[in-house]
Each structure stands twice: as C-alpha cells, then as structure tokens.
PDB file of C-alpha atoms in Angstrom:
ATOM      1  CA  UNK A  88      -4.543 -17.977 -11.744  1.00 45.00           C
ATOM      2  CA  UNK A  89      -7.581 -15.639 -10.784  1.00 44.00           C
ATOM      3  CA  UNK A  90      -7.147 -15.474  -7.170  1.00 44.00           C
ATOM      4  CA  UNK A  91      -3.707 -14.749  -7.940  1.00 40.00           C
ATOM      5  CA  UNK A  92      -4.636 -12.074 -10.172  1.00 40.00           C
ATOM      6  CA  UNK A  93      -6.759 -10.784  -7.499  1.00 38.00           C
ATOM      7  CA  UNK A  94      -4.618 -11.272  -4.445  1.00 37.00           C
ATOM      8  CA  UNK A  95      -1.753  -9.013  -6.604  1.00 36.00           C
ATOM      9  CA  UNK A  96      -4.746  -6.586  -6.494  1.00 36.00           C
ATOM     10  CA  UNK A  97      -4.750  -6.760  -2.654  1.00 34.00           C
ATOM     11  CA  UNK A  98      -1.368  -6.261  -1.683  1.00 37.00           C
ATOM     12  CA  UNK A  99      -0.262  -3.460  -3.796  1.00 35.00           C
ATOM     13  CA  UNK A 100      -2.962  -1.388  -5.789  1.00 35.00           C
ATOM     14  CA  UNK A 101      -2.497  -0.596  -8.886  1.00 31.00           C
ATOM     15  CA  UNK A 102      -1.201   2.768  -9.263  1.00 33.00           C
ATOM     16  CA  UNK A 103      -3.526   6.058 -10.903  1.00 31.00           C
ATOM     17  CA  UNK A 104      -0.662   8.489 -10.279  1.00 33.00           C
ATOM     18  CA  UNK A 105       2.790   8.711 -10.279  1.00 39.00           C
ATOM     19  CA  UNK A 106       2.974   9.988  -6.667  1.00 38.00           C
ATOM     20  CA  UNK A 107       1.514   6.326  -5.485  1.00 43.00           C
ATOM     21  CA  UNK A 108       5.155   5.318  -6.704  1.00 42.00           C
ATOM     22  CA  UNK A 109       7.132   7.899  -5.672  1.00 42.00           C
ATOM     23  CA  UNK A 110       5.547   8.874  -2.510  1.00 37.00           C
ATOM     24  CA  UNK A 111       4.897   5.302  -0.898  1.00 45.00           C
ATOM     25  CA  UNK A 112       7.806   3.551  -2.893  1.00 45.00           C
ATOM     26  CA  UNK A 113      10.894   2.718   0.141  1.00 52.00           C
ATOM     27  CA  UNK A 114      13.519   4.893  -2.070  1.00 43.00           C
ATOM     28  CA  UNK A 115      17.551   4.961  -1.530  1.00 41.00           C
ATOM     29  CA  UNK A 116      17.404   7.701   0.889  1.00 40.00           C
ATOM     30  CA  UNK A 117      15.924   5.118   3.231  1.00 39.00           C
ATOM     31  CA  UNK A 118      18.494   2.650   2.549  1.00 38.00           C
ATOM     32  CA  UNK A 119      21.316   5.575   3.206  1.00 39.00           C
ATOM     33  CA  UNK A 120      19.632   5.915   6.968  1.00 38.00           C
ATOM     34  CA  UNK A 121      19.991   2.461   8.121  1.00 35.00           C
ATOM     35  CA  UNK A 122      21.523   2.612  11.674  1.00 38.00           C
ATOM     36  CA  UNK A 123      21.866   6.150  11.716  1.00 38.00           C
ATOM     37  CA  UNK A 124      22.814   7.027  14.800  1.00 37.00           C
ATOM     38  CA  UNK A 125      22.993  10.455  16.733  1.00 33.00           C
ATOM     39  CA  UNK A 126      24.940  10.496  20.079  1.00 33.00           C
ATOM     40  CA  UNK A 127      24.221   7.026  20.862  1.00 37.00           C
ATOM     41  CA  UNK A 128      20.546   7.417  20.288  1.00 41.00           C
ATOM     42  CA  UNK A 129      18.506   8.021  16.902  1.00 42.00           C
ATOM     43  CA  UNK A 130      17.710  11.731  15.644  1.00 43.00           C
ATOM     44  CA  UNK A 131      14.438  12.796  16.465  1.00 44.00           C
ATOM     45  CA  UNK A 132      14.544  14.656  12.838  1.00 49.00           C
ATOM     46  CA  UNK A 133      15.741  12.314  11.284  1.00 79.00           C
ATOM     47  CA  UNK A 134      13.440   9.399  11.072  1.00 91.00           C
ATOM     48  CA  UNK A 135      10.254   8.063  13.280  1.00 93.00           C
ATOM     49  CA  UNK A 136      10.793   4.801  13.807  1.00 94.00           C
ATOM     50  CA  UNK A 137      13.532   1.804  13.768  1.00 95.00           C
ATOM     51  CA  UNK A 138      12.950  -1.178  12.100  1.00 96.00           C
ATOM     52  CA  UNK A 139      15.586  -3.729  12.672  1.00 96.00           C
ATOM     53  CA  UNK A 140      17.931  -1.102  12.878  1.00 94.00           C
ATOM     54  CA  UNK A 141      16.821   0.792   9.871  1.00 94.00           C
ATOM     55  CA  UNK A 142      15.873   4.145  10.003  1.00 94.00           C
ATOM     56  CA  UNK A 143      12.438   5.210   8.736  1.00 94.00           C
ATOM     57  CA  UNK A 144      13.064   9.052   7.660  1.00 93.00           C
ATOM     58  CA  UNK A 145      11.291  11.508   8.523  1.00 93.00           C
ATOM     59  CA  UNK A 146      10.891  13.456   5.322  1.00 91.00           C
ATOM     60  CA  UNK A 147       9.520  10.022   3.524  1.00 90.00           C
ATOM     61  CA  UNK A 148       6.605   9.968   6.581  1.00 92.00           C
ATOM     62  CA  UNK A 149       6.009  13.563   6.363  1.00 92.00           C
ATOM     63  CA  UNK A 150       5.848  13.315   2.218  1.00 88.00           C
ATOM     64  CA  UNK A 151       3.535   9.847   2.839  1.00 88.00           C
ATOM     65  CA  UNK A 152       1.180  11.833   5.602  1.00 92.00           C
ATOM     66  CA  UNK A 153       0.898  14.602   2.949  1.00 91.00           C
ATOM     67  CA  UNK A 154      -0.362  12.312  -0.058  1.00 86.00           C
ATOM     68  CA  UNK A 155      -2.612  10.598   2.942  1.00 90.00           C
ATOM     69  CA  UNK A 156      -4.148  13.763   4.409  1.00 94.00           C
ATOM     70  CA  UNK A 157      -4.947  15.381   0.913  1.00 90.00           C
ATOM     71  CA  UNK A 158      -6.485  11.920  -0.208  1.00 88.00           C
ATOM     72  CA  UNK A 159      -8.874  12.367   2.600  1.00 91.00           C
ATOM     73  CA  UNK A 160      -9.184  15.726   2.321  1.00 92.00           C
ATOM     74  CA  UNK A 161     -10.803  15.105  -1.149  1.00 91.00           C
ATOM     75  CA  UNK A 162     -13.084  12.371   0.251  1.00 91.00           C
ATOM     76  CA  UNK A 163     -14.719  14.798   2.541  1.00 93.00           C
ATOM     77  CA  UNK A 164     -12.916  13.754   6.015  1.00 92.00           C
ATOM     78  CA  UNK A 165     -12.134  16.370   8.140  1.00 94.00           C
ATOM     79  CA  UNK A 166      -8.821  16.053   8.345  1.00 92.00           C
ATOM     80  CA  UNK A 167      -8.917  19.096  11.239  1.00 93.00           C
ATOM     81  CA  UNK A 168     -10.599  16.984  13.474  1.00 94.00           C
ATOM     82  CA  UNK A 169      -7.613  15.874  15.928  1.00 94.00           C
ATOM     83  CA  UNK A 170      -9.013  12.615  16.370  1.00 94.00           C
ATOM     84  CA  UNK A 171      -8.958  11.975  12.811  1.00 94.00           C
ATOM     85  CA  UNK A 172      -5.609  13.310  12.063  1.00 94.00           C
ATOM     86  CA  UNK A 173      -3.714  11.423  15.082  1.00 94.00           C
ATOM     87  CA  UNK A 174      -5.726   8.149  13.117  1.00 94.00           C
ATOM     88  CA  UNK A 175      -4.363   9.161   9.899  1.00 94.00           C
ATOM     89  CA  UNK A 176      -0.976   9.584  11.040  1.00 94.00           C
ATOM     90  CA  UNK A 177      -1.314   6.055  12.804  1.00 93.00           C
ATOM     91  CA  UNK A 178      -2.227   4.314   9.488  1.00 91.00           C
ATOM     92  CA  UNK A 179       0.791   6.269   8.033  1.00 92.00           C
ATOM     93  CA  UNK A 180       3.398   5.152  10.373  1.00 94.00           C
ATOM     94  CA  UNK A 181       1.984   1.504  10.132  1.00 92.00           C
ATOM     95  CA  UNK A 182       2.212   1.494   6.636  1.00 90.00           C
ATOM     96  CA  UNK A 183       5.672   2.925   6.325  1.00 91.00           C
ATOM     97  CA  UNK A 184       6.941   0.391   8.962  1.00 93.00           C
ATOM     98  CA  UNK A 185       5.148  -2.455   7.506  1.00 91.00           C
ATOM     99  CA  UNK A 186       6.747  -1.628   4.169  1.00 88.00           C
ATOM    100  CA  UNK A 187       9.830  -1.680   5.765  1.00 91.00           C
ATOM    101  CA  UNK A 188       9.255  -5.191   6.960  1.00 92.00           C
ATOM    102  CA  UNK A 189       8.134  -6.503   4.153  1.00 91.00           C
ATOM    103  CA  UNK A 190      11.111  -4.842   2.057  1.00 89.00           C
ATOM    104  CA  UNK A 191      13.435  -6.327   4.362  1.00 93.00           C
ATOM    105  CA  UNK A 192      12.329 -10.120   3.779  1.00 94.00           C
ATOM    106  CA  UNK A 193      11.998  -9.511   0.334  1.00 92.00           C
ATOM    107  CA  UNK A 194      15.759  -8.825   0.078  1.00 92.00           C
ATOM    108  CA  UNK A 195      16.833 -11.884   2.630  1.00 94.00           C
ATOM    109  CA  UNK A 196      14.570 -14.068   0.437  1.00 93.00           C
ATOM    110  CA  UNK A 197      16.164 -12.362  -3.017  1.00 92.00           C
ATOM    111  CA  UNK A 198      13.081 -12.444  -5.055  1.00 91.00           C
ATOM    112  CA  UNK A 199      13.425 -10.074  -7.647  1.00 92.00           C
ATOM    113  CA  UNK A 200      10.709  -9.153 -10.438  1.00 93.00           C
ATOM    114  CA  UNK A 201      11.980  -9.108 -14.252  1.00 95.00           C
ATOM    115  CA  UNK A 202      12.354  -6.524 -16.510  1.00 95.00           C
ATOM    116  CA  UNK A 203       9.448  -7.157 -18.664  1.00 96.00           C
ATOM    117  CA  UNK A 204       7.049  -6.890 -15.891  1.00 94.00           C
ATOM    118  CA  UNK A 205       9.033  -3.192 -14.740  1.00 93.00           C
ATOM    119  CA  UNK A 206       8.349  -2.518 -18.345  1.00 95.00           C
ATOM    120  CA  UNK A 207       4.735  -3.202 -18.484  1.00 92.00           C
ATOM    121  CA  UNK A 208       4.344  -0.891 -14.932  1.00 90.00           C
ATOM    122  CA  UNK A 209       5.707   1.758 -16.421  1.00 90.00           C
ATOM    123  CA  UNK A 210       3.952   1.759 -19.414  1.00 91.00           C
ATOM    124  CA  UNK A 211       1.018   0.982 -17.260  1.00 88.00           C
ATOM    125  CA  UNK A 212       1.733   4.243 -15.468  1.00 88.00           C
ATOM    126  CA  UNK A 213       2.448   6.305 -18.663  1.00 90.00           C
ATOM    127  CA  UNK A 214      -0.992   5.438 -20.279  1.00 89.00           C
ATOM    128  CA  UNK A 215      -2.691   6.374 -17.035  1.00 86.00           C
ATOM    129  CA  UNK A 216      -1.111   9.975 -16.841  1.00 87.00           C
ATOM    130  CA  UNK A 217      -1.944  10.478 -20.543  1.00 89.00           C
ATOM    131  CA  UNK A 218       1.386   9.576 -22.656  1.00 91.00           C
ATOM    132  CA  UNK A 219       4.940  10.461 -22.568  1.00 93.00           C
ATOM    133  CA  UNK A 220       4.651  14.120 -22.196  1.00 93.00           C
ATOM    134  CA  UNK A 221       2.318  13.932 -19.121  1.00 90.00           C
ATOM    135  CA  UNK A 222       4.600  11.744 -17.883  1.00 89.00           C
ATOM    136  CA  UNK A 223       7.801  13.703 -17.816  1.00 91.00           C
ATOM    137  CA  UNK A 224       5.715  16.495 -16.755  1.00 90.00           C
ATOM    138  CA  UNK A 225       4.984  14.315 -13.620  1.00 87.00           C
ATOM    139  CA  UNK A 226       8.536  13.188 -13.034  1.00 87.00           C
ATOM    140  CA  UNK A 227       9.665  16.596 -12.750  1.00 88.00           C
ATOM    141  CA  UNK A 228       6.641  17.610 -11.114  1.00 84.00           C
ATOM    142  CA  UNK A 229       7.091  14.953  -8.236  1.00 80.00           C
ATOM    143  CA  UNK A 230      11.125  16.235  -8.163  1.00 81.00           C
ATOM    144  CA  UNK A 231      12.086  12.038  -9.202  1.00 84.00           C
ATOM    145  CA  UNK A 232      13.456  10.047 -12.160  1.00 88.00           C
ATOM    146  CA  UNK A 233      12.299   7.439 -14.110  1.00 91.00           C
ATOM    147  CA  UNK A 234      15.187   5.392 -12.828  1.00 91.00           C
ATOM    148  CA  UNK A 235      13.531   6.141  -9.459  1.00 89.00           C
ATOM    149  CA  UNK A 236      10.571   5.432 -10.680  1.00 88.00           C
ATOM    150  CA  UNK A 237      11.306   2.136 -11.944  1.00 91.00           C
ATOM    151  CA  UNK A 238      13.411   0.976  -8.577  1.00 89.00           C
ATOM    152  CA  UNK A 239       9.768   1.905  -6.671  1.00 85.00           C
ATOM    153  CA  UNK A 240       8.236  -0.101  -9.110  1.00 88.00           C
ATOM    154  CA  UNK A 241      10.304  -2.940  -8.734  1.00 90.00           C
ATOM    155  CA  UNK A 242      10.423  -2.906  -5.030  1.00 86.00           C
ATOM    156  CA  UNK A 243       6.317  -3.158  -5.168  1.00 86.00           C
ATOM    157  CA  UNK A 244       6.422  -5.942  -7.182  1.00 89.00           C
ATOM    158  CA  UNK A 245       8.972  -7.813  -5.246  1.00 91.00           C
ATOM    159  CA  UNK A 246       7.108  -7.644  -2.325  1.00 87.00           C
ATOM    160  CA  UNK A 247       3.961  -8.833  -4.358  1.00 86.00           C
ATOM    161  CA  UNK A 248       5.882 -11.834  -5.428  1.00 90.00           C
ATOM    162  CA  UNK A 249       7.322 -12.338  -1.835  1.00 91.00           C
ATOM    163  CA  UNK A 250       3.635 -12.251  -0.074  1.00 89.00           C
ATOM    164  CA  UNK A 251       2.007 -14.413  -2.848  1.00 89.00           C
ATOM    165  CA  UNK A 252       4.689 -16.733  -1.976  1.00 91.00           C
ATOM    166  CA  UNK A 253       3.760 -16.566   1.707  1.00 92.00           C
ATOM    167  CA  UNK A 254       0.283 -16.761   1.857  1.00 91.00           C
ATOM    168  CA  UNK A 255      -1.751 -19.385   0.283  1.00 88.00           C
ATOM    169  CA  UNK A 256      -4.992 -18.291  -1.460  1.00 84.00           C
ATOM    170  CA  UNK A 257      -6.104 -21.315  -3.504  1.00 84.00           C
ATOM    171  CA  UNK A 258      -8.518 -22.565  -0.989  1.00 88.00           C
ATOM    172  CA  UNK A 259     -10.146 -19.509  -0.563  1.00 93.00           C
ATOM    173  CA  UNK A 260     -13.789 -19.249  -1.817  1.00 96.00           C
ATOM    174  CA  UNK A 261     -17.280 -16.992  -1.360  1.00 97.00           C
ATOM    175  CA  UNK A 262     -20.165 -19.331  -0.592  1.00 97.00           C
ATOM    176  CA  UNK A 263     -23.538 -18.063  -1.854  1.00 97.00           C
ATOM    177  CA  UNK A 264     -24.746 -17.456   1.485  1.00 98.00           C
ATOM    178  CA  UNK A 265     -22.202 -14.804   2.004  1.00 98.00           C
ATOM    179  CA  UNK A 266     -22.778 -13.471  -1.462  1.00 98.00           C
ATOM    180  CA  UNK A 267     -26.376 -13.084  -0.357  1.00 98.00           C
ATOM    181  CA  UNK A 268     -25.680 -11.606   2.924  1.00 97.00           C
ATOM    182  CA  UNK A 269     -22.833  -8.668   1.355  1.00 97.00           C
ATOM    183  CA  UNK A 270     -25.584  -8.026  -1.303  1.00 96.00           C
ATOM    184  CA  UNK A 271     -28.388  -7.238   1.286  1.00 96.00           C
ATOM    185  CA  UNK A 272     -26.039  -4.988   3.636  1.00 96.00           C
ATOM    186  CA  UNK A 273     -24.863  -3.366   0.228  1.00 95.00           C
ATOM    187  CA  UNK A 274     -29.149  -3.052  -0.714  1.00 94.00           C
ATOM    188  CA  UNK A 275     -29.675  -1.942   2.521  1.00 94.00           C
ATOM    189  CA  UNK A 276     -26.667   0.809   2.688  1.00 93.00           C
ATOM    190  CA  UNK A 277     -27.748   1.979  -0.659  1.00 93.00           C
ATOM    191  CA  UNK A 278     -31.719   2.388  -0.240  1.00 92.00           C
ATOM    192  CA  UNK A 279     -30.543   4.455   3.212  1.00 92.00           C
ATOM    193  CA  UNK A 280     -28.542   6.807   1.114  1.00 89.00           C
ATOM    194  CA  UNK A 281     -31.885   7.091  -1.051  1.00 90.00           C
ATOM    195  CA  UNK A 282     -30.815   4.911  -4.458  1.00 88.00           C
ATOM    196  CA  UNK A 283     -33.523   3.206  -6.288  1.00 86.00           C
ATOM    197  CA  UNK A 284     -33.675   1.071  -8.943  1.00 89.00           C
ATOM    198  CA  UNK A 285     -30.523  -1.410  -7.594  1.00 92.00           C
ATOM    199  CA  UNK A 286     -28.878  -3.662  -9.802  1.00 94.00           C
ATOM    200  CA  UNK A 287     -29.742  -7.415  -8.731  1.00 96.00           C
ATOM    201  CA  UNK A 288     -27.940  -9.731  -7.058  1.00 96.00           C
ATOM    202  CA  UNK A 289     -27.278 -11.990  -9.819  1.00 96.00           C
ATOM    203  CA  UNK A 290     -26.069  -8.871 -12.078  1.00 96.00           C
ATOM    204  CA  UNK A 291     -23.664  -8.220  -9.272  1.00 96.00           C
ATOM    205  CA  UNK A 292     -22.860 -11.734  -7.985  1.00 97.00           C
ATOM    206  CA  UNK A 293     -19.605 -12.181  -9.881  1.00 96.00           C
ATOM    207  CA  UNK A 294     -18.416  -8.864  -8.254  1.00 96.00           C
ATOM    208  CA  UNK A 295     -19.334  -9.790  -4.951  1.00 97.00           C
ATOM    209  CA  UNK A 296     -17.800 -13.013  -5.146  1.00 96.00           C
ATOM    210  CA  UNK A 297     -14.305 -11.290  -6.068  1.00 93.00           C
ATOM    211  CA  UNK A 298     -14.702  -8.405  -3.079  1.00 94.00           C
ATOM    212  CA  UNK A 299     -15.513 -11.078  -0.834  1.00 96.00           C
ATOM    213  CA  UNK A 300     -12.329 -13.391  -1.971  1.00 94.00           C
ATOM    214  CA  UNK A 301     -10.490  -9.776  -1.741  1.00 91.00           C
ATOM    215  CA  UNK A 302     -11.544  -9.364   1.558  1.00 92.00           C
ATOM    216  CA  UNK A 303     -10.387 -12.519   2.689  1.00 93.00           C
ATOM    217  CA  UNK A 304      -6.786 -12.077   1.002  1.00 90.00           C
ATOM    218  CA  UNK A 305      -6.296  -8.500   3.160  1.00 89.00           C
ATOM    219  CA  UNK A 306      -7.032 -10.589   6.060  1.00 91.00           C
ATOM    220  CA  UNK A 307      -4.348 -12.897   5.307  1.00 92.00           C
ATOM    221  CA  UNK A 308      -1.801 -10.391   3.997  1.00 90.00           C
ATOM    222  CA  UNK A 309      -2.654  -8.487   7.744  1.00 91.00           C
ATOM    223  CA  UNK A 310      -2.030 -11.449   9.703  1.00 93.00           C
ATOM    224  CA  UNK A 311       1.335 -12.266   7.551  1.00 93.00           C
ATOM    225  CA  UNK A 312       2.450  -9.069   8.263  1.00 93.00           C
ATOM    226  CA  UNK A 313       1.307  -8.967  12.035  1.00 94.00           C
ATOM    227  CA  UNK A 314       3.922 -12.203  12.559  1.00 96.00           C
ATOM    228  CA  UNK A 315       6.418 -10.408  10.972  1.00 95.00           C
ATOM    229  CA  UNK A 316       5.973  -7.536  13.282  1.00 95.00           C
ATOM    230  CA  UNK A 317       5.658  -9.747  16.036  1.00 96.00           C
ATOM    231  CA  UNK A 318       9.546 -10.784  15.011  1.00 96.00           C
ATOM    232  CA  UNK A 319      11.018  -7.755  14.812  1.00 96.00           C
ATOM    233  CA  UNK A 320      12.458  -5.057  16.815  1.00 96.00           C
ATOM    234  CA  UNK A 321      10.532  -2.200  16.392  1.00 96.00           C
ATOM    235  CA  UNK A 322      11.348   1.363  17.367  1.00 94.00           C
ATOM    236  CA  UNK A 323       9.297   4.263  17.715  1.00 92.00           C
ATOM    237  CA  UNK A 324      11.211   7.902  18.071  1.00 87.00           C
ATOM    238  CA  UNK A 325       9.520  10.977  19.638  1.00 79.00           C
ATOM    239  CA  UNK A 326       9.096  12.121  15.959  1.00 70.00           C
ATOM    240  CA  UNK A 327       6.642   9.238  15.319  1.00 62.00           C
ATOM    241  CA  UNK A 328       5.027   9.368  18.333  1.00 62.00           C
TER     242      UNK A 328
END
C-alpha cells in the first residue's frame, strides 16, 4: 500500500493551485479537435501536434507553456535565454503529447475513478486555496467551472489508476548502500552551497528511502510511456516545431 501511495505521488502531483488542473488537465476543447482537418492537412493554428489523429490545440500548449515559463521564471531560470526557452517548450510539447497518450488508453481500457475520490480532490483543492470563497475566486479567475474542474480531476486520476495498473512497483526497494550514497551527494551539495550543521543520515534515512523508491517509479512511468509512444503515430505541425 505505501509504494502505491507513493507511486500515485509520481505520476500526477498533487495539485497547490487550481491552474495545475485547469491548465494541464486534457479539457473538451481537445476532444472537439480530434481529426481536425484543414485542406487535407492540419491547421498550423490550430494545434501542434497529432496524436493518433487527435489534435493537440494550440491554445491548450500556449496556456501550458505560460504556467511552465512563469514557474521557472519564479525559480530564477532565465527563461530569455533561447536555449532554455526552446528546452522548456520541448518539455511542454512532451508533456501535452504524453498526456494525450496516456488519456487515450485510459479510455480504451475504461477505467474510471469514483465519485468519492473526485470529491476528496476537490475538497483537497479547496482547503489548499483557502476555503470556498478563494475557491470561486479562482474558478473565475482561471475563466473555468467546477464541472471543469472536476472532469480534469477525474481524467488525472484515471490515468493514475491506468499506470498503477501498468507498471508494477512492489518489488521495488532502496538498499542502504544507495541510501548512503544519495545522503553523501546530498552532504556534499549542501556543504558547497555553505550549510552547516546537516541533519544525519539516520534522521533523514526514511526520506531518502522514499525519494529513492520515487525515483525509481518515474523511471518506470518514463519507460511505460516511451512504449506507448513508440506505438503511436505521432505528428508534429510547424506550430510545435
């Protein structure tokens, strides 16, 4: 049940902000593109890739690469740099069509989450934005619906349930040698940046042991994905280029 716990924690973060539902969530809009065509061809301003024949659009990228670019922004990056900003917008596109992927198994395989755990999402969500008002505030704000809001939420969790189905995590374990060896690259990071007094590595083991068992999840969840990829037809348009 723990690495389950934790591998839920690996595939889709929990949310701090409404806009991590909203802005990442695949909405309607993208259903409404599938196989949009223009003239034979797809619309360059219309979406930026083709995934199996459905259209990514190009206002969810641009809204993702937004959220994405300001995130960074606040972390310090330079997000002028032109090497940096053709990376972001890589990761951006590769999450949006990876998304789509995974969406797109998750309905063939019809695994649905229940209402009770939508509920306790939302609620989850509410509490973090500070209560009801805060909340509305923030629907309006991000120009959605809670109805929207809850189809996001439910199309994150499917694809939770679909991956944990996938991938098998039960056998996956941090030895105390690689405990020991993440602690002293973490010691040794930290003293370089000037901290003192560390915490030891038995105060942190338990932690370490989780990151590391996190670490090995992503890897999993990556190569899932990279075979579904590997499937599929994949488009790219000039606009996601």
């Amino acid at each position: 049940m723990k690495n389950k716990n934790l591998l839920i924690g690996v595939l889709i973060l929990l949310v701090v902000a409404l806009g991590g539902y909203v802005l990442s969530g695949r909405t309607d809009k993208a259903t409404d593109n599938i196989n949009s065509k223009t003239n034979g061809g797809i619309s360059n301003t219309s979406g930026v890739a083709v995934v199996n024949g459905a259209v990514l659009p190009k206002a969810v990228y641009d809204a993702q690469l937004a959220n994405a670019i300001a995130s960074y922004k606040a972390q310090g990056v330079d997000v002028t740099n032109v090497d940096k900003l053709s990376q972001i917008k890589s990761q951006v596109l590769d999450s949006l069509i990876n998304n789509e992927l995974l969406f797109q198994n998750v309905v063939a395989s019809n695994v649905r989450p229940s209402a009770a755990d939508i509920d306790k999402q939302v609620q989850l969500v509410i509490t973090q934005i500070g209560g009801a008002d805060a909340f509305k505030a923030e629907l309006v704000k991000e120009n959605t619906t809670e109805a929207q809001l809850r189809q996001n939420i439910a199309q994150k969790l499917a694809i939770q349930m679909y991956l944990a189905q996938n991938i098998d995590t039960k056998s996956l374990a941090a030895s105390d040698t690689e405990i020991a060896q993440f602690y002293a690259t973490y010691s040794k990071t930290q003293k370089a940046s000037g901290q003192k007094n560390l915490p030891t590595l038995k105060t942190l083991s338990d932690k370490i042991k989780q990151q590391i068992i996190a670490n090995k999840q992503q890897a999993l969840v990556t190569n899932f994905v990279a075979s579904l990829r590997a499937k599929a037809k994949i488009e790219l348009t000039s606009a996601g280029l």
